Amino acid sequence: METAHPILAALGIDLTLWQGDALTARSPCDGAVLARLAAATPEEARHRIDLAHAAFLGWRTIPAPRRGELVRLFGNVLREHKAALGALVTLEAGKIHSEGLGEVQEMIDICDFAVGLSRQLYGLTIASERPGHRMMETWHPLGVCGVISAFNFPVAVWAWNAALALVCGDTVVWKPSEKTPLTAIACHVLFRKACAAFDATQPDPLPPGLHQLLLGGRDVGVVLSESPRVPVLSATGSVSMGVDVAARLARRLGRGILELGGNNGMVVAPSADLDLVVRAVTFAAVGTAGQRCTTLRRLIIHRSIAESLMPRLERAFDSVRVGNPFAPDTLVGPLIDEAAFVAMQGALAQARAEGGVVSGGERVAIGAAGYYVRPALVRMPAQSAVVAKETFAPILYVMTYDDFDAAVALHNAVPQGLSSAIFTNDLREAEYFMSAAGSDCGIVNVNIGTSGAEIGGAFGGEKETGGGRESGSDAWRAYMRRATNTINFGRDLPLAQGVRFDI
Ligand code: UN1
């Protein structure tokens, strides 16, 4: 097993600046302690928010395409360090090597997207009802953008937010998961490299402090949620965290971009291409050890294909290689920690109590300290309580249906609404699933799985998922404020709605 230090050295990171005794960085691969780090106090958090606010006052006046140049340079730094940063993601989050690299690729992709966007922050021109008048919209930077991110995508989700926020003219204060502080330090240091490259080529230096990193716990998240100097806060994590953040934001009328629980389902219709289904289901359900927000957790299959599909899925779940995520043939790495393992076993016990038939789910002995599990396939008689909750582990609940409308209703009958999929070659079923009466999720796929979304689309979902949208499409608007401008180029002052007010 590799150790932290060669990877950190390859990234040019000197941990002495960050050392302390508040946070312990561990590798889920073998439980090894990677570093002991200092955490920000609430006072320091407030101070860093002030620094980011001061930086914002300068950053907001720099033309957006020049802000894009900084993000372009950051994308280049990521390209240069892709291998090392991907390895650090594997070491600290336990993702298999290819997924660690994929996560860094997702960062590079969003940088490219943001660079293009930096020349496309368009507003509308609107016909005025008054003669000699014109209306238009202007999009302005908003302020400090807070980011609270989760362990499972320790770098990409931050990058979705940071790349957009920066081209939009915002500055960023980031509180990463306590479980993944090293990848966060790495991103912060790599971003600073991009800032240095910018300053070396541009006439005016950047305002200092565009990006602030706050390692720490819940108290730091509370400061971000409550600070009036953080007009927009993007938070990814559990529903309970999101409800707490949303309540604190609501009290000060701050803007939230919430990406919370997912309990993603797939309907498999009789006409589905079962070869594709087996591959898509296996990647979506067991990839990243079931620890994606978009992981497939519920499979709703037509009764007529259950007997042919289930043995194939059982074989796939039994044969995926579970083990050291650095090994090239591993497909399932470790769970993040013991608590995740305990939660998984608790869910499986509950599933059995609710009539489920479980295959897999047991711990796989790989060293003593890592929590490696065989993915679980669970046939359920109904969508009972355990199926309706998100357990962040590789458990796939399988249910059958007879009637398509009932399958869609079952699909929607959970509190979460992130990602969904249908496998069918029946055009009517596919279109219905994507229609207003179909899936109620933010992501609705046809003949692909629920996970692994590209950055070009808006990412997020409805209901308990929180309603936020990040990444592509027009998600950038959440990071800006809109001004409606009405310009009078006439010689008179007509009032709207025909109001007369002659003085
Ligand atoms: C998450 O799990 O929080 O669509 C993000 C996907 C990835 C992002 C997941 N592109 O699975």
Short mmCIF file of C-alpha atoms and ligand atoms in Angstrom, two decimals:
data_model
loop_
_atom_site.label_atom_id
_atom_site.label_comp_id
_atom_site.label_asym_id
_atom_site.label_seq_id
_atom_site.Cartn_x
_atom_site.Cartn_y
_atom_site.Cartn_z
CA MET A 1 0.00 0.00 0.00
CA GLU A 2 1.33 3.43 -0.85
CA THR A 3 1.81 6.00 1.88
CA ALA A 4 0.63 9.59 1.87
CA HIS A 5 3.96 11.22 1.72
CA PRO A 6 5.25 10.34 -1.76
CA ILE A 7 1.90 11.39 -3.22
CA LEU A 8 1.84 14.62 -1.25
CA ALA A 9 5.45 15.26 -2.24
CA ALA A 10 4.54 14.72 -5.89
CA LEU A 11 1.90 17.40 -5.44
CA GLY A 12 4.41 19.76 -3.81
CA ILE A 13 2.54 19.83 -0.50
CA ASP A 14 4.31 20.62 2.73
CA LEU A 15 2.05 19.43 5.53
CA THR A 16 3.97 21.21 8.29
CA LEU A 17 1.87 24.29 7.58
CA TRP A 18 -1.31 22.36 8.34
CA GLN A 19 -0.29 20.10 11.19
CA GLY A 20 -2.13 20.08 14.50
CA ASP A 21 -4.07 17.77 16.74
CA ALA A 22 -7.70 18.46 15.88
CA LEU A 23 -8.25 16.29 12.81
CA THR A 24 -6.85 12.89 11.89
CA ALA A 25 -6.61 12.03 8.21
CA ARG A 26 -6.86 8.28 7.71
CA SER A 27 -6.81 6.08 4.67
CA PRO A 28 -9.88 3.84 4.40
CA CYS A 29 -7.65 1.42 2.45
CA ASP A 30 -5.92 0.18 5.61
CA GLY A 31 -6.92 2.58 8.39
CA ALA A 32 -3.41 4.09 8.44
CA VAL A 33 -3.06 7.56 9.90
CA LEU A 34 -1.93 9.84 7.08
CA ALA A 35 -1.64 13.10 9.00
CA ARG A 36 -2.81 14.98 12.06
CA LEU A 37 -4.06 18.42 11.20
CA ALA A 38 -5.20 21.64 12.79
CA ALA A 39 -8.82 22.74 12.50
CA ALA A 40 -10.15 26.25 12.08
CA THR A 41 -11.93 27.77 15.06
CA PRO A 42 -15.16 29.70 14.48
CA GLU A 43 -13.17 32.94 14.96
CA GLU A 44 -10.71 31.91 12.28
CA ALA A 45 -13.58 30.93 10.02
CA ARG A 46 -15.10 34.39 10.39
CA HIS A 47 -11.70 35.97 9.73
CA ARG A 48 -11.25 33.93 6.54
CA ILE A 49 -14.72 34.87 5.35
CA ASP A 50 -13.70 38.52 5.86
CA LEU A 51 -10.54 37.94 3.82
CA ALA A 52 -12.57 36.33 1.02
CA HIS A 53 -15.00 39.24 1.14
CA ALA A 54 -12.14 41.74 0.83
CA ALA A 55 -10.81 39.76 -2.15
CA PHE A 56 -14.28 39.77 -3.70
CA LEU A 57 -14.35 43.59 -3.76
CA GLY A 58 -11.40 43.52 -6.17
CA TRP A 59 -12.21 40.31 -8.03
CA ARG A 60 -15.73 41.42 -9.03
CA THR A 61 -14.39 44.27 -11.17
CA ILE A 62 -11.95 42.10 -13.14
CA PRO A 63 -13.56 41.28 -16.52
CA ALA A 64 -15.11 37.82 -16.58
CA PRO A 65 -12.94 36.53 -19.47
CA ARG A 66 -9.85 37.40 -17.43
CA ARG A 67 -11.32 35.58 -14.48
CA GLY A 68 -11.76 32.72 -16.91
CA GLU A 69 -8.04 32.89 -17.67
CA LEU A 70 -7.31 32.02 -14.02
CA VAL A 71 -9.63 29.03 -14.24
CA ARG A 72 -7.99 27.99 -17.53
CA LEU A 73 -4.61 28.02 -15.79
CA PHE A 74 -6.07 26.00 -12.92
CA GLY A 75 -7.31 23.42 -15.44
CA ASN A 76 -3.75 23.19 -16.78
CA VAL A 77 -2.32 22.70 -13.28
CA LEU A 78 -4.84 19.90 -12.77
CA ARG A 79 -3.84 18.28 -16.06
CA GLU A 80 -0.22 18.33 -14.94
CA HIS A 81 -1.03 16.80 -11.54
CA LYS A 82 -3.86 14.51 -12.57
CA ALA A 83 -2.04 11.28 -11.72
CA ALA A 84 -0.92 12.40 -8.26
CA LEU A 85 -4.19 14.05 -7.28
CA GLY A 86 -6.13 11.01 -8.53
CA ALA A 87 -3.88 8.79 -6.42
CA LEU A 88 -4.50 10.99 -3.38
CA VAL A 89 -8.27 10.64 -3.92
CA THR A 90 -7.79 6.87 -3.97
CA LEU A 91 -5.68 6.96 -0.84
CA GLU A 92 -7.94 9.23 1.15
CA ALA A 93 -11.43 8.34 -0.11
CA GLY A 94 -10.76 4.73 -1.14
CA LYS A 95 -12.02 5.08 -4.72
CA ILE A 96 -10.52 2.74 -7.26
CA HIS A 97 -7.67 4.22 -9.25
CA SER A 98 -9.69 4.79 -12.42
CA GLU A 99 -12.43 6.58 -10.46
CA GLY A 100 -9.86 8.71 -8.63
CA LEU A 101 -8.48 9.79 -12.00
CA GLY A 102 -12.04 10.22 -13.31
CA GLU A 103 -12.80 12.59 -10.51
CA VAL A 104 -9.84 14.78 -11.43
CA GLN A 105 -10.95 14.61 -15.07
CA GLU A 106 -14.34 15.92 -13.92
CA MET A 107 -12.49 18.89 -12.36
CA ILE A 108 -10.64 19.55 -15.60
CA ASP A 109 -13.89 19.33 -17.56
CA ILE A 110 -15.66 21.85 -15.34
CA CYS A 111 -12.69 24.22 -15.66
CA ASP A 112 -13.00 24.03 -19.46
CA PHE A 113 -16.74 24.60 -19.18
CA ALA A 114 -16.21 27.58 -16.86
CA VAL A 115 -13.61 29.14 -19.19
CA GLY A 116 -16.15 29.11 -22.03
CA LEU A 117 -18.80 30.39 -19.70
CA SER A 118 -16.62 33.34 -18.72
CA ARG A 119 -17.47 34.84 -22.13
CA GLN A 120 -21.13 33.82 -21.99
CA LEU A 121 -22.64 35.23 -18.79
CA TYR A 122 -25.48 36.56 -20.92
CA GLY A 123 -28.49 38.56 -19.87
CA LEU A 124 -31.64 39.21 -21.91
CA THR A 125 -32.70 42.37 -23.69
CA ILE A 126 -36.42 42.88 -23.12
CA ALA A 127 -38.95 44.98 -25.00
CA SER A 128 -40.14 47.89 -22.87
CA GLU A 129 -43.80 48.94 -22.89
CA ARG A 130 -42.69 52.60 -22.77
CA PRO A 131 -41.63 54.59 -25.84
CA GLY A 132 -37.94 55.50 -25.92
CA HIS A 133 -37.09 52.85 -23.37
CA ARG A 134 -35.15 49.61 -23.37
CA MET A 135 -34.92 46.91 -20.73
CA MET A 136 -32.16 44.44 -20.09
CA GLU A 137 -30.73 42.11 -17.52
CA THR A 138 -27.19 42.27 -16.21
CA TRP A 139 -25.60 39.46 -14.21
CA HIS A 140 -23.23 40.58 -11.49
CA PRO A 141 -20.92 38.76 -9.07
CA LEU A 142 -22.68 37.92 -5.82
CA GLY A 143 -20.02 37.76 -3.11
CA VAL A 144 -18.37 35.00 -1.14
CA CYS A 145 -19.54 31.52 -2.14
CA GLY A 146 -19.32 28.98 0.68
CA VAL A 147 -18.79 25.34 -0.22
CA ILE A 148 -19.42 22.43 2.14
CA SER A 149 -18.44 19.16 0.46
CA ALA A 150 -18.68 15.46 1.26
CA PHE A 151 -16.04 12.72 1.44
CA ASN A 152 -17.32 10.73 -1.52
CA PHE A 153 -16.46 13.30 -4.20
CA PRO A 154 -13.82 15.12 -2.20
CA VAL A 155 -12.48 17.24 -5.07
CA ALA A 156 -14.88 17.30 -8.04
CA VAL A 157 -17.88 18.77 -6.25
CA TRP A 158 -15.71 21.56 -4.83
CA ALA A 159 -14.39 22.19 -8.36
CA TRP A 160 -17.91 22.38 -9.84
CA ASN A 161 -18.65 25.15 -7.37
CA ALA A 162 -15.28 26.89 -7.31
CA ALA A 163 -14.78 27.03 -11.10
CA LEU A 164 -18.23 28.53 -11.69
CA ALA A 165 -18.08 30.84 -8.68
CA LEU A 166 -14.70 32.22 -9.75
CA VAL A 167 -15.68 33.04 -13.34
CA CYS A 168 -18.89 34.53 -11.96
CA GLY A 169 -16.72 36.93 -9.91
CA ASP A 170 -17.29 35.35 -6.52
CA THR A 171 -14.59 34.28 -4.09
CA VAL A 172 -14.71 30.90 -2.35
CA VAL A 173 -14.54 29.62 1.23
CA TRP A 174 -14.42 25.82 1.37
CA LYS A 175 -15.15 23.49 4.25
CA PRO A 176 -14.35 19.98 3.04
CA SER A 177 -15.44 16.79 4.78
CA GLU A 178 -13.47 16.04 7.95
CA LYS A 179 -12.83 12.63 6.36
CA THR A 180 -10.92 14.05 3.39
CA PRO A 181 -8.78 17.02 4.46
CA LEU A 182 -5.67 16.08 2.47
CA THR A 183 -7.31 16.16 -0.94
CA ALA A 184 -8.70 19.57 0.04
CA ILE A 185 -5.26 20.86 1.01
CA ALA A 186 -3.98 19.54 -2.33
CA CYS A 187 -6.67 21.43 -4.28
CA HIS A 188 -5.99 24.61 -2.34
CA VAL A 189 -2.25 24.37 -3.02
CA LEU A 190 -2.79 23.57 -6.73
CA PHE A 191 -5.16 26.51 -7.02
CA ARG A 192 -2.48 28.75 -5.54
CA LYS A 193 -0.10 27.50 -8.23
CA ALA A 194 -2.62 28.67 -10.83
CA CYS A 195 -2.82 32.06 -9.10
CA ALA A 196 0.99 32.35 -9.23
CA ALA A 197 0.95 31.45 -12.94
CA PHE A 198 -1.70 34.11 -13.53
CA ASP A 199 0.30 36.75 -11.69
CA ALA A 200 3.38 35.86 -13.72
CA THR A 201 1.62 36.60 -17.00
CA GLN A 202 -0.96 39.30 -16.27
CA PRO A 203 -0.24 43.00 -15.74
CA ASP A 204 -2.19 43.38 -12.47
CA PRO A 205 -1.81 40.95 -9.58
CA LEU A 206 -4.82 39.01 -8.35
CA PRO A 207 -6.48 40.17 -5.16
CA PRO A 208 -4.99 37.94 -2.43
CA GLY A 209 -7.21 35.37 -0.75
CA LEU A 210 -9.60 34.45 -3.58
CA HIS A 211 -9.84 30.96 -2.10
CA GLN A 212 -9.94 30.13 1.60
CA LEU A 213 -9.78 26.64 3.04
CA LEU A 214 -11.40 25.87 6.38
CA LEU A 215 -10.51 22.47 7.72
CA GLY A 216 -12.79 21.70 10.58
CA GLY A 217 -16.02 20.34 11.88
CA ARG A 218 -19.65 21.24 12.18
CA ASP A 219 -18.94 24.51 14.04
CA VAL A 220 -17.16 25.83 10.95
CA GLY A 221 -20.11 24.85 8.75
CA VAL A 222 -22.41 26.71 11.13
CA VAL A 223 -20.33 29.89 10.73
CA LEU A 224 -20.61 29.59 6.93
CA SER A 225 -24.38 29.03 7.15
CA GLU A 226 -24.94 31.99 9.45
CA SER A 227 -22.54 34.57 8.06
CA PRO A 228 -24.27 37.41 6.18
CA ARG A 229 -21.01 37.77 4.26
CA VAL A 230 -21.70 34.44 2.53
CA PRO A 231 -24.63 35.21 0.21
CA VAL A 232 -24.56 31.78 -1.42
CA LEU A 233 -23.69 28.46 0.19
CA SER A 234 -23.43 25.20 -1.70
CA ALA A 235 -23.72 22.18 0.60
CA THR A 236 -23.41 18.51 -0.31
CA GLY A 237 -24.08 15.80 2.24
CA SER A 238 -26.78 14.24 4.38
CA VAL A 239 -30.38 15.40 4.54
CA SER A 240 -30.02 16.24 8.24
CA MET A 241 -27.00 18.45 7.49
CA GLY A 242 -28.94 20.11 4.65
CA VAL A 243 -32.00 20.78 6.80
CA ASP A 244 -29.77 22.42 9.43
CA VAL A 245 -27.97 24.53 6.81
CA ALA A 246 -31.25 25.49 5.11
CA ALA A 247 -32.78 26.64 8.41
CA ARG A 248 -29.78 28.81 9.21
CA LEU A 249 -29.76 30.23 5.67
CA ALA A 250 -33.49 30.92 5.87
CA ARG A 251 -33.09 32.93 9.06
CA ARG A 252 -30.83 35.37 7.19
CA LEU A 253 -32.44 34.83 3.76
CA GLY A 254 -29.20 33.49 2.31
CA ARG A 255 -29.18 31.43 -0.87
CA GLY A 256 -28.54 27.69 -0.68
CA ILE A 257 -27.47 25.23 -3.37
CA LEU A 258 -28.28 21.95 -1.65
CA GLU A 259 -27.31 18.52 -2.96
CA LEU A 260 -28.41 16.02 -0.35
CA GLY A 261 -29.70 12.47 -0.30
CA GLY A 262 -30.26 10.27 -3.32
CA ASN A 263 -32.20 7.00 -3.41
CA ASN A 264 -31.92 6.42 -7.09
CA GLY A 265 -34.08 3.93 -8.91
CA MET A 266 -34.10 2.18 -12.27
CA VAL A 267 -37.09 0.67 -14.05
CA VAL A 268 -36.22 -2.28 -16.31
CA ALA A 269 -38.96 -2.95 -18.85
CA PRO A 270 -39.52 -6.21 -20.78
CA SER A 271 -37.97 -4.82 -23.97
CA ALA A 272 -34.71 -3.77 -22.25
CA ASP A 273 -31.34 -4.90 -23.61
CA LEU A 274 -30.34 -7.11 -20.68
CA ASP A 275 -26.63 -7.16 -21.56
CA LEU A 276 -26.56 -3.40 -21.12
CA VAL A 277 -28.72 -3.63 -18.01
CA VAL A 278 -26.28 -5.99 -16.26
CA ARG A 279 -23.33 -3.69 -16.96
CA ALA A 280 -25.18 -0.48 -16.13
CA VAL A 281 -26.68 -1.83 -12.92
CA THR A 282 -23.37 -3.23 -11.69
CA PHE A 283 -21.44 0.00 -12.28
CA ALA A 284 -24.21 2.18 -10.84
CA ALA A 285 -24.87 0.02 -7.76
CA VAL A 286 -21.39 -1.16 -6.75
CA GLY A 287 -19.07 1.45 -8.31
CA THR A 288 -17.43 3.73 -5.72
CA ALA A 289 -18.51 1.03 -3.22
CA GLY A 290 -22.06 2.37 -3.41
CA GLN A 291 -20.96 5.73 -2.02
CA ARG A 292 -22.11 8.11 -4.74
CA CYS A 293 -25.10 10.39 -4.33
CA THR A 294 -26.13 8.95 -7.69
CA THR A 295 -25.57 5.28 -6.75
CA LEU A 296 -28.34 2.95 -7.91
CA ARG A 297 -30.15 1.72 -4.81
CA ARG A 298 -33.53 0.51 -6.13
CA LEU A 299 -34.16 -1.74 -9.12
CA ILE A 300 -37.73 -2.13 -10.32
CA ILE A 301 -37.89 -4.93 -12.88
CA HIS A 302 -40.76 -6.34 -14.89
CA ARG A 303 -41.85 -9.69 -13.46
CA SER A 304 -41.43 -11.42 -16.85
CA ILE A 305 -37.65 -10.80 -16.92
CA ALA A 306 -36.86 -11.26 -13.23
CA GLU A 307 -35.89 -14.91 -13.56
CA SER A 308 -33.48 -14.27 -16.42
CA LEU A 309 -31.98 -11.06 -15.04
CA MET A 310 -31.49 -11.93 -11.37
CA PRO A 311 -28.99 -14.81 -11.80
CA ARG A 312 -26.92 -12.61 -14.10
CA LEU A 313 -26.86 -9.80 -11.56
CA GLU A 314 -26.02 -12.24 -8.76
CA ARG A 315 -23.08 -13.53 -10.78
CA ALA A 316 -21.86 -9.99 -11.47
CA PHE A 317 -22.17 -8.95 -7.80
CA ASP A 318 -20.38 -12.14 -6.69
CA SER A 319 -17.55 -11.74 -9.15
CA VAL A 320 -16.62 -8.05 -8.94
CA ARG A 321 -13.17 -7.80 -7.46
CA VAL A 322 -13.23 -6.21 -4.02
CA GLY A 323 -9.91 -5.05 -2.65
CA ASN A 324 -7.04 -2.61 -2.67
CA PRO A 325 -8.28 0.30 -4.77
CA PHE A 326 -4.79 0.90 -6.17
CA ALA A 327 -4.73 -2.58 -7.76
CA PRO A 328 -5.60 -2.31 -11.46
CA ASP A 329 -8.18 -5.12 -11.45
CA THR A 330 -10.11 -3.95 -8.36
CA LEU A 331 -13.63 -2.67 -9.01
CA VAL A 332 -14.81 -2.13 -5.42
CA GLY A 333 -12.61 -0.42 -2.84
CA PRO A 334 -13.29 0.03 0.87
CA LEU A 335 -16.13 1.78 2.62
CA ILE A 336 -15.03 5.09 4.08
CA ASP A 337 -15.01 3.91 7.72
CA GLU A 338 -16.42 1.61 10.37
CA ALA A 339 -19.56 3.72 10.81
CA ALA A 340 -20.40 3.14 7.13
CA PHE A 341 -19.95 -0.61 7.62
CA VAL A 342 -22.15 -0.63 10.73
CA ALA A 343 -24.85 1.35 8.90
CA MET A 344 -24.72 -1.13 6.00
CA GLN A 345 -25.07 -4.15 8.29
CA GLY A 346 -27.94 -2.40 10.12
CA ALA A 347 -29.75 -1.80 6.83
CA LEU A 348 -29.30 -5.43 5.77
CA ALA A 349 -30.67 -6.66 9.12
CA GLN A 350 -33.66 -4.35 8.71
CA ALA A 351 -34.16 -5.57 5.13
CA ARG A 352 -34.27 -9.18 6.35
CA ALA A 353 -36.76 -8.21 9.04
CA GLU A 354 -38.90 -6.59 6.34
CA GLY A 355 -38.96 -9.78 4.28
CA GLY A 356 -35.88 -9.24 2.11
CA VAL A 357 -33.68 -12.05 0.82
CA VAL A 358 -30.08 -10.89 0.97
CA SER A 359 -27.18 -12.20 -1.06
CA GLY A 360 -23.72 -10.75 -0.36
CA GLY A 361 -23.11 -7.82 1.98
CA GLU A 362 -20.54 -9.53 4.17
CA ARG A 363 -17.16 -8.11 5.17
CA VAL A 364 -14.27 -9.22 2.98
CA ALA A 365 -11.05 -9.78 4.93
CA ILE A 366 -8.38 -7.56 3.39
CA GLY A 367 -5.98 -6.55 6.12
CA ALA A 368 -7.45 -5.93 9.54
CA ALA A 369 -8.39 -2.30 9.44
CA GLY A 370 -10.14 -1.52 6.15
CA TYR A 371 -13.91 -2.03 5.81
CA TYR A 372 -14.24 -3.96 2.56
CA VAL A 373 -17.60 -5.52 1.71
CA ARG A 374 -19.11 -7.76 -0.92
CA PRO A 375 -21.90 -5.73 -2.59
CA ALA A 376 -25.37 -6.84 -1.52
CA LEU A 377 -28.29 -7.72 -3.78
CA VAL A 378 -31.55 -7.81 -1.83
CA ARG A 379 -34.85 -9.09 -3.21
CA MET A 380 -37.62 -7.20 -1.46
CA PRO A 381 -41.31 -8.14 -1.38
CA ALA A 382 -42.23 -4.44 -1.31
CA GLN A 383 -40.73 -0.96 -1.07
CA SER A 384 -40.61 -1.09 2.72
CA ALA A 385 -39.08 1.41 5.16
CA VAL A 386 -35.46 0.34 4.63
CA VAL A 387 -35.77 0.76 0.85
CA ALA A 388 -37.09 4.29 1.24
CA LYS A 389 -33.99 5.47 3.10
CA GLU A 390 -30.54 6.14 1.69
CA THR A 391 -27.84 3.87 3.11
CA PHE A 392 -24.45 4.99 1.78
CA ALA A 393 -23.15 1.52 0.90
CA PRO A 394 -23.37 -0.98 -1.98
CA ILE A 395 -26.86 -2.38 -1.35
CA LEU A 396 -29.25 -2.83 -4.28
CA TYR A 397 -32.89 -3.54 -3.40
CA VAL A 398 -34.79 -5.34 -6.16
CA MET A 399 -38.56 -5.26 -6.61
CA THR A 400 -40.77 -6.49 -9.43
CA TYR A 401 -43.69 -4.88 -11.24
CA ASP A 402 -46.51 -5.94 -13.55
CA ASP A 403 -47.99 -2.64 -14.61
CA PHE A 404 -45.83 0.20 -16.02
CA ASP A 405 -47.78 3.03 -14.35
CA ALA A 406 -47.43 1.27 -11.01
CA ALA A 407 -43.68 0.93 -11.61
CA VAL A 408 -43.35 4.68 -12.17
CA ALA A 409 -45.46 5.38 -9.08
CA LEU A 410 -43.29 3.01 -7.02
CA HIS A 411 -40.19 4.66 -8.42
CA ASN A 412 -41.38 8.08 -7.23
CA ALA A 413 -42.65 6.91 -3.84
CA VAL A 414 -39.49 7.77 -1.87
CA PRO A 415 -38.55 11.06 -0.20
CA GLN A 416 -35.45 11.65 -2.37
CA GLY A 417 -35.34 12.84 -6.00
CA LEU A 418 -31.82 12.94 -7.42
CA SER A 419 -31.21 10.48 -10.27
CA SER A 420 -33.29 7.88 -12.10
CA ALA A 421 -33.15 5.63 -15.13
CA ILE A 422 -35.26 3.43 -17.35
CA PHE A 423 -34.07 0.63 -19.58
CA THR A 424 -36.54 0.08 -22.39
CA ASN A 425 -36.65 -0.05 -26.16
CA ASP A 426 -40.27 1.05 -26.14
CA LEU A 427 -40.38 4.70 -27.17
CA ARG A 428 -43.63 5.30 -25.33
CA GLU A 429 -42.24 4.08 -22.04
CA ALA A 430 -39.02 6.07 -22.42
CA GLU A 431 -40.85 9.30 -23.27
CA TYR A 432 -43.41 8.77 -20.52
CA PHE A 433 -40.62 8.28 -17.96
CA MET A 434 -39.08 11.60 -19.04
CA SER A 435 -42.43 13.42 -19.14
CA ALA A 436 -44.10 15.56 -16.49
CA ALA A 437 -45.96 12.47 -15.29
CA GLY A 438 -42.83 10.31 -15.21
CA SER A 439 -39.77 10.31 -12.96
CA ASP A 440 -39.81 13.14 -10.42
CA CYS A 441 -36.00 13.36 -10.22
CA GLY A 442 -33.53 16.03 -11.33
CA ILE A 443 -31.72 13.49 -13.52
CA VAL A 444 -33.73 11.13 -15.74
CA ASN A 445 -31.77 8.74 -17.97
CA VAL A 446 -32.76 6.30 -20.70
CA ASN A 447 -30.70 3.16 -21.28
CA ILE A 448 -27.85 4.29 -19.07
CA GLY A 449 -27.44 3.99 -15.30
CA THR A 450 -28.12 6.59 -12.63
CA SER A 451 -24.53 7.55 -11.82
CA GLY A 452 -21.62 9.08 -13.66
CA ALA A 453 -23.28 12.25 -14.96
CA GLU A 454 -21.30 14.50 -17.29
CA ILE A 455 -20.49 18.04 -16.12
CA GLY A 456 -22.33 19.69 -19.05
CA GLY A 457 -25.77 19.12 -17.56
CA ALA A 458 -27.21 20.70 -14.44
CA PHE A 459 -26.64 18.35 -11.49
CA GLY A 460 -29.07 18.10 -8.58
CA GLY A 461 -32.51 16.92 -7.63
CA GLU A 462 -35.86 17.47 -6.02
CA LYS A 463 -37.62 16.71 -2.74
CA GLU A 464 -35.19 15.77 0.05
CA THR A 465 -32.31 16.06 -2.41
CA GLY A 466 -32.61 19.78 -1.80
CA GLY A 467 -33.46 21.39 -5.15
CA GLY A 468 -30.03 22.87 -5.93
CA ARG A 469 -28.35 22.63 -9.31
CA GLU A 470 -24.60 22.66 -9.82
CA SER A 471 -22.17 22.14 -12.67
CA GLY A 472 -23.37 22.65 -16.26
CA SER A 473 -26.28 24.19 -18.17
CA ASP A 474 -27.33 27.46 -16.49
CA ALA A 475 -26.39 26.44 -12.94
CA TRP A 476 -24.04 29.46 -12.98
CA ARG A 477 -26.98 31.79 -12.36
CA ALA A 478 -27.16 30.70 -8.71
CA TYR A 479 -23.69 32.19 -8.20
CA MET A 480 -24.64 35.65 -9.51
CA ARG A 481 -27.14 38.38 -8.83
CA ARG A 482 -29.42 39.62 -11.56
CA ALA A 483 -30.02 43.33 -12.10
CA THR A 484 -32.96 44.42 -14.25
CA ASN A 485 -32.08 47.66 -16.02
CA THR A 486 -34.55 50.03 -17.65
CA ILE A 487 -32.96 52.76 -19.78
CA ASN A 488 -34.80 55.85 -20.99
CA PHE A 489 -33.27 57.27 -24.17
CA GLY A 490 -36.25 59.58 -24.88
CA ARG A 491 -37.03 63.15 -23.86
CA ASP A 492 -40.11 62.35 -21.81
CA LEU A 493 -40.80 60.36 -18.64
CA PRO A 494 -43.73 58.01 -19.36
CA LEU A 495 -44.69 55.81 -16.41
CA ALA A 496 -45.38 52.10 -16.68
CA GLN A 497 -48.95 50.78 -16.52
CA GLY A 498 -50.15 54.13 -17.95
CA VAL A 499 -49.97 55.82 -14.54
CA ARG A 500 -50.26 59.66 -14.66
CA PHE A 501 -48.33 61.64 -12.06
CA ASP A 502 -48.01 65.17 -13.43
CA ILE A 503 -46.37 67.69 -11.13
C1 UN1 B 1 -21.92 12.90 -5.76
O1 UN1 B 1 -22.02 11.69 -5.53
O2 UN1 B 1 -22.03 13.74 -4.84
O3 UN1 B 1 -22.88 11.74 -11.46
C2 UN1 B 1 -21.59 13.47 -7.08
C3 UN1 B 1 -21.99 11.25 -10.78
C4 UN1 B 1 -20.76 12.10 -10.54
C5 UN1 B 1 -20.99 13.05 -9.43
C6 UN1 B 1 -21.55 12.46 -8.17
N1 UN1 B 1 -20.44 12.81 -11.75
O4 UN1 B 1 -22.04 10.14 -10.31
#
